[in-house]
């Protein structure tokens, strides 16, 4: 199991989240599950709520939910973001990440995804001087 999670370099991923959040008020988070979820959309959404991601002030939390064993992932954005970024944006990010995952470059895929998300979020939700870190910058594992 250790080798499974070690494919995600937690230190680099957390650093990328922190870097992105220096430019945006949005909150990014990554969750890696060892499950092979039958209903990925349901699981991802459930985790989104369990992590309190729907409780940000501007409704701009984004969760990258990854189920490596199922070779699947989802990117979930709260409603504030959906009001601003179109479907094409999400699909674009997902396809870039997928290309990395297919080559088993898990950390790289996540880093690229966070980078793209961070840029877009910074445009719509620039960070204010009094920004709060509403959710811890971390990678959750389950
Ligand atoms: Ca924030
Ligand atoms: Ca945060």
Coordinates of N, CA and C and ligand atoms in Angstrom, one line a residue:
X1 N 0.8 -1.2 0.0 CA 0.0 0.0 0.0 C 0.9 1.3 0.0
X2 N 2.0 1.2 0.7 CA 2.8 2.4 0.8 C 3.3 2.8 -0.6
X3 N 3.6 1.8 -1.5 CA 4.0 2.2 -2.8 C 2.9 2.8 -3.6
X4 N 1.7 2.4 -3.3 CA 0.6 3.0 -4.0 C 0.4 4.5 -3.8
X5 N 0.5 4.9 -2.5 CA 0.4 6.3 -2.2 C 1.6 7.1 -2.5
X6 N 2.7 6.4 -2.5 CA 4.0 7.1 -2.8 C 4.1 7.5 -4.2
X7 N 3.2 7.1 -5.0 CA 3.2 7.6 -6.4 C 2.7 9.0 -6.5
X8 N 2.2 9.5 -5.4 CA 1.8 10.9 -5.3 C 2.7 11.6 -4.3
X9 N 3.6 12.4 -4.9 CA 4.5 13.1 -4.0 C 3.8 14.2 -3.3
X10 N 3.5 13.9 -2.0 CA 2.6 14.8 -1.2 C 3.3 16.1 -1.0
X11 N 4.6 16.1 -0.8 CA 5.3 17.4 -0.6 C 5.1 18.4 -1.8
X12 N 5.4 17.8 -2.9 CA 5.3 18.7 -4.1 C 3.9 19.1 -4.4
X13 N 2.9 18.2 -4.2 CA 1.5 18.6 -4.4 C 1.1 19.6 -3.5
X14 N 1.4 19.5 -2.2 CA 1.1 20.5 -1.2 C 1.7 21.9 -1.6
X15 N 2.9 21.8 -2.0 CA 3.6 23.1 -2.4 C 2.9 23.7 -3.6
X16 N 2.4 22.9 -4.5 CA 1.7 23.4 -5.7 C 0.4 24.1 -5.3
X17 N -0.3 23.4 -4.3 CA -1.6 24.0 -3.8 C -1.3 25.3 -3.2
X18 N -0.3 25.4 -2.3 CA 0.1 26.6 -1.6 C 0.4 27.7 -2.6
X19 N 1.2 27.4 -3.7 CA 1.6 28.3 -4.7 C 0.3 28.9 -5.4
X20 N -0.6 28.0 -5.8 CA -1.8 28.4 -6.5 C -2.6 29.3 -5.6
X21 N -2.7 29.0 -4.3 CA -3.5 29.7 -3.4 C -2.9 31.1 -3.0
X22 N -1.7 31.3 -3.4 CA -1.1 32.6 -3.1 C -1.7 33.6 -4.1
X23 N -2.3 33.1 -5.2 CA -2.8 34.0 -6.2 C -4.3 34.0 -6.3
X24 N -5.0 33.1 -5.6 CA -6.4 33.1 -5.6 C -7.0 32.9 -4.3
X25 N -8.2 33.3 -4.1 CA -8.9 33.1 -2.9 C -9.5 31.7 -2.8
X26 N -9.5 31.0 -4.0 CA -10.1 29.7 -4.1 C -9.3 28.7 -3.2
X27 N -10.0 27.6 -2.9 CA -9.4 26.5 -2.1 C -9.3 25.3 -2.9
X28 N -8.0 24.8 -3.0 CA -7.8 23.6 -3.8 C -7.4 22.4 -2.8
X29 N -7.9 21.2 -3.2 CA -7.6 20.1 -2.4 C -7.5 18.8 -3.2
X30 N -6.7 17.9 -2.7 CA -6.5 16.6 -3.5 C -6.9 15.5 -2.6
X31 N -7.7 14.5 -3.1 CA -8.0 13.3 -2.3 C -7.7 12.1 -3.1
X32 N -6.9 11.2 -2.5 CA -6.6 9.9 -3.2 C -7.2 8.8 -2.4
X33 N -8.0 8.0 -3.1 CA -8.6 6.9 -2.5 C -8.1 5.5 -3.0
X34 N -8.0 4.6 -2.1 CA -7.6 3.3 -2.5 C -8.7 2.4 -2.9
X35 N -9.9 2.9 -2.8 CA -11.1 2.2 -3.2 C -11.1 2.2 -4.8
X36 N -12.0 1.2 -5.2 CA -12.4 1.2 -6.6 C -13.9 1.5 -6.6
X37 N -14.2 2.8 -6.6 CA -15.6 3.2 -6.4 C -16.5 2.7 -7.5
X38 N -17.6 2.2 -7.1 CA -18.6 1.8 -8.1 C -19.2 3.0 -8.8
X39 N -19.5 4.0 -7.9 CA -20.1 5.2 -8.4 C -19.1 6.4 -8.1
X40 N -18.2 6.6 -9.0 CA -17.2 7.6 -8.8 C -17.8 9.0 -8.5
X41 N -18.8 9.4 -9.3 CA -19.3 10.7 -9.1 C -19.9 10.9 -7.7
X42 N -20.6 9.9 -7.3 CA -21.2 9.9 -6.0 C -20.2 10.0 -4.9
X43 N -19.1 9.2 -5.0 CA -18.1 9.2 -4.0 C -17.3 10.5 -3.9
X44 N -17.0 11.0 -5.1 CA -16.3 12.3 -5.2 C -17.1 13.4 -4.6
X45 N -18.4 13.5 -4.9 CA -19.2 14.5 -4.3 C -19.4 14.4 -2.8
X46 N -19.5 13.1 -2.4 CA -19.6 12.9 -0.9 C -18.3 13.4 -0.2
X47 N -17.2 13.1 -0.8 CA -15.9 13.5 -0.2 C -15.8 15.0 -0.2
X48 N -16.3 15.6 -1.3 CA -16.3 17.1 -1.4 C -17.0 17.7 -0.2
X49 N -18.2 17.1 0.2 CA -18.9 17.7 1.3 C -18.3 17.3 2.6
X50 N -17.8 16.0 2.7 CA -17.2 15.6 4.0 C -16.0 16.5 4.3
X51 N -15.3 17.0 3.3 CA -14.1 17.8 3.5 C -14.5 19.3 3.8
X52 N -15.8 19.5 3.8 CA -16.2 20.9 4.0 C -16.0 21.8 2.9
X53 N -15.8 21.3 1.7 CA -15.4 22.1 0.5 C -16.5 23.0 0.0
X54 N -17.8 22.7 0.4 CA -18.9 23.5 0.0 C -19.1 24.7 0.9
X55 N -18.2 24.9 1.9 CA -18.4 25.9 2.9 C -17.5 27.1 2.7
X56 N -16.9 27.2 1.6 CA -16.1 28.4 1.4 C -17.0 29.6 1.2
X57 N -16.5 30.8 1.5 CA -17.3 32.0 1.5 C -17.8 32.3 0.0
X58 N -16.8 32.1 -0.9 CA -17.2 32.5 -2.3 C -17.6 31.2 -3.1
X59 N -17.8 30.1 -2.4 CA -18.2 28.9 -3.1 C -17.2 28.5 -4.2
X60 N -15.9 28.6 -3.9 CA -14.9 28.4 -4.9 C -13.9 27.3 -4.5
X61 N -14.4 26.3 -3.9 CA -13.5 25.2 -3.6 C -13.4 24.2 -4.7
X62 N -12.2 23.7 -4.9 CA -12.0 22.7 -6.0 C -11.3 21.4 -5.5
X63 N -12.0 20.3 -5.7 CA -11.4 19.0 -5.2 C -11.0 18.2 -6.4
X64 N -9.8 17.7 -6.4 CA -9.3 16.7 -7.3 C -9.4 15.4 -6.6
X65 N -10.3 14.5 -7.1 CA -10.6 13.2 -6.4 C -10.0 12.1 -7.3
X66 N -9.1 11.4 -6.8 CA -8.4 10.4 -7.6 C -8.6 9.0 -7.1
X67 N -9.0 8.1 -7.9 CA -9.0 6.6 -7.6 C -8.1 5.9 -8.5
X68 N -6.8 5.8 -8.2 CA -5.8 5.3 -9.1 C -6.1 3.8 -9.5
X69 N -6.6 3.0 -8.5 CA -6.9 1.6 -8.8 C -7.9 1.5 -9.9
X70 N -8.8 2.4 -9.9 CA -9.9 2.4 -10.9 C -9.4 3.1 -12.2
X71 N -8.3 3.7 -12.1 CA -7.7 4.6 -13.1 C -8.7 5.7 -13.5
X72 N -9.3 6.3 -12.5 CA -10.2 7.3 -12.7 C -10.0 8.5 -11.8
X73 N -10.5 9.6 -12.2 CA -10.5 10.8 -11.3 C -11.6 11.7 -11.7
X74 N -11.9 12.7 -10.8 CA -12.9 13.7 -11.0 C -12.3 15.0 -10.5
X75 N -12.7 16.1 -11.2 CA -12.4 17.4 -10.7 C -13.7 18.1 -10.3
X76 N -13.9 18.4 -9.1 CA -15.2 19.0 -8.6 C -15.0 20.4 -8.2
X77 N -15.7 21.3 -8.8 CA -15.7 22.7 -8.4 C -17.0 23.1 -7.8
X78 N -16.9 24.0 -6.9 CA -18.2 24.5 -6.3 C -18.9 25.4 -7.2
X79 N -20.1 25.8 -6.8 CA -21.0 26.5 -7.7 C -20.5 27.9 -8.1
X80 N -19.7 28.5 -7.2 CA -19.2 29.8 -7.6 C -18.3 29.8 -8.8
X81 N -17.6 28.7 -8.9 CA -16.7 28.5 -10.1 C -17.4 28.1 -11.3
X82 N -18.4 27.3 -11.1 CA -19.2 26.9 -12.3 C -19.9 28.0 -13.0
X83 N -20.2 29.0 -12.1 CA -20.9 30.2 -12.7 C -19.9 31.0 -13.6
X84 N -18.6 30.7 -13.4 CA -17.6 31.5 -14.2 C -16.8 30.8 -15.2
X85 N -16.4 29.6 -14.9 CA -15.7 28.8 -15.8 C -16.5 27.8 -16.6
X86 N -16.4 27.7 -17.9 CA -17.3 26.8 -18.6 C -16.9 25.4 -18.6
X87 N -17.7 24.6 -19.2 CA -17.4 23.1 -19.3 C -16.1 22.8 -20.0
X88 N -15.9 23.6 -21.0 CA -14.7 23.3 -21.8 C -13.4 23.4 -21.0
X89 N -13.4 24.4 -20.0 CA -12.3 24.5 -19.2 C -12.0 23.2 -18.4
X90 N -13.0 22.7 -17.8 CA -12.9 21.5 -16.9 C -12.4 20.3 -17.8
X91 N -13.0 20.2 -18.9 CA -12.6 19.1 -19.8 C -11.2 19.2 -20.2
X92 N -10.8 20.4 -20.5 CA -9.4 20.7 -20.9 C -8.4 20.2 -19.8
X93 N -8.7 20.7 -18.6 CA -7.8 20.3 -17.4 C -7.8 18.8 -17.3
X94 N -9.0 18.2 -17.3 CA -9.1 16.7 -17.2 C -8.3 16.0 -18.2
X95 N -8.3 16.4 -19.5 CA -7.6 15.7 -20.5 C -6.1 15.8 -20.4
X96 N -5.7 17.0 -19.9 CA -4.2 17.1 -19.7 C -3.8 16.2 -18.6
X97 N -4.5 16.1 -17.5 CA -4.2 15.3 -16.4 C -4.2 13.8 -16.8
X98 N -5.2 13.5 -17.6 CA -5.4 12.1 -18.0 C -4.2 11.6 -18.8
X99 N -3.7 12.5 -19.6 CA -2.5 12.1 -20.5 C -1.4 11.7 -19.6
X100 N -1.2 12.4 -18.5 CA -0.1 12.1 -17.5 C -0.4 10.8 -16.8
X101 N -1.6 10.7 -16.3 CA -2.0 9.5 -15.6 C -1.8 8.2 -16.4
X102 N -2.1 8.4 -17.7 CA -2.0 7.2 -18.6 C -0.6 6.7 -18.7
X103 N 0.4 7.6 -18.5 CA 1.8 7.3 -18.5 C 2.3 7.0 -17.1
X104 N 1.3 6.9 -16.1 CA 1.6 6.6 -14.7 C 2.4 7.7 -14.1
X105 N 2.3 8.9 -14.7 CA 3.0 10.1 -14.1 C 1.9 10.8 -13.2
X106 N 1.7 10.2 -12.0 CA 0.6 10.6 -11.2 C 0.9 12.0 -10.5
X107 N 2.1 12.2 -10.0 CA 2.4 13.4 -9.4 C 2.4 14.6 -10.4
X108 N 3.0 14.3 -11.6 CA 3.0 15.3 -12.6 C 1.6 15.7 -13.0
X109 N 0.8 14.7 -13.2 CA -0.6 15.0 -13.6 C -1.3 15.9 -12.7
X110 N -1.1 15.6 -11.4 CA -1.8 16.4 -10.4 C -1.2 17.8 -10.4
X111 N 0.1 17.9 -10.5 CA 0.8 19.2 -10.5 C 0.3 20.1 -11.7
X112 N 0.2 19.5 -12.8 CA -0.2 20.2 -14.0 C -1.7 20.7 -13.8
X113 N -2.5 19.8 -13.3 CA -3.9 20.1 -13.0 C -4.0 21.3 -12.1
X114 N -3.3 21.2 -11.0 CA -3.3 22.3 -10.0 C -2.9 23.6 -10.6
X115 N -1.8 23.5 -11.5 CA -1.3 24.7 -12.1 C -2.4 25.4 -13.0
X116 N -3.0 24.6 -13.8 CA -4.1 25.1 -14.7 C -5.3 25.6 -14.0
X117 N -5.7 24.9 -12.9 CA -6.8 25.3 -12.1 C -6.4 26.7 -11.4
X118 N -5.2 26.7 -10.9 CA -4.8 27.9 -10.2 C -4.8 29.2 -11.1
X119 N -4.4 29.0 -12.3 CA -4.4 30.2 -13.2 C -5.8 30.7 -13.5
X120 N -6.7 29.7 -13.8 CA -8.1 30.1 -14.1 C -8.7 30.7 -12.8
X121 N -8.5 30.1 -11.7 CA -9.1 30.6 -10.5 C -8.6 32.0 -10.1
X122 N -7.3 32.2 -10.4 CA -6.7 33.5 -10.1 C -7.4 34.6 -10.9
X123 N -7.8 34.2 -12.1 CA -8.5 35.2 -13.0 C -9.9 35.6 -12.4
X124 N -10.6 34.6 -12.0 CA -11.9 34.8 -11.5 C -12.0 35.2 -10.0
X125 N -11.1 34.7 -9.3 CA -11.1 34.9 -7.8 C -9.7 35.3 -7.4
X126 N -9.3 36.5 -7.7 CA -8.0 37.0 -7.3 C -8.0 37.0 -5.7
X127 N -6.8 36.7 -5.2 CA -6.6 36.7 -3.8 C -6.7 38.1 -3.2
X128 N -7.4 38.2 -2.2 CA -7.5 39.5 -1.5 C -6.4 39.6 -0.4
X129 N -6.1 40.8 0.0 CA -5.1 41.0 1.0 C -5.4 40.2 2.3
X130 N -6.7 40.2 2.6 CA -7.1 39.6 3.9 C -7.5 38.2 3.7
X131 N -7.0 37.5 2.6 CA -7.5 36.2 2.3 C -7.2 35.2 3.5
X132 N -8.2 34.3 3.7 CA -8.0 33.3 4.7 C -7.7 32.0 4.0
X133 N -6.9 31.1 4.6 CA -6.8 29.8 4.1 C -8.0 29.0 4.8
X134 N -9.0 28.9 4.0 CA -10.2 28.3 4.6 C -10.2 26.8 4.7
X135 N -9.4 26.2 3.9 CA -9.2 24.7 4.0 C -7.7 24.4 4.0
X136 N -7.3 23.4 4.8 CA -5.9 23.1 4.8 C -5.4 22.6 3.4
X137 N -4.2 23.1 3.1 CA -3.5 22.7 1.9 C -2.9 21.3 2.1
X138 N -3.7 20.3 1.7 CA -3.1 18.9 1.9 C -3.7 17.9 0.9
X139 N -3.0 16.8 1.0 CA -3.5 15.7 0.2 C -4.1 14.7 1.2
X140 N -5.4 14.4 1.0 CA -6.1 13.4 1.8 C -6.0 12.0 1.2
X141 N -5.8 11.1 2.1 CA -5.7 9.7 1.6 C -6.7 8.9 2.4
X142 N -7.3 7.9 1.7 CA -8.3 7.1 2.4 C -8.2 5.7 1.7
Ligands
LIG1 CA1 -8.3 31.2 0.6
LIG2 CA1 -6.2 26.1 1.3

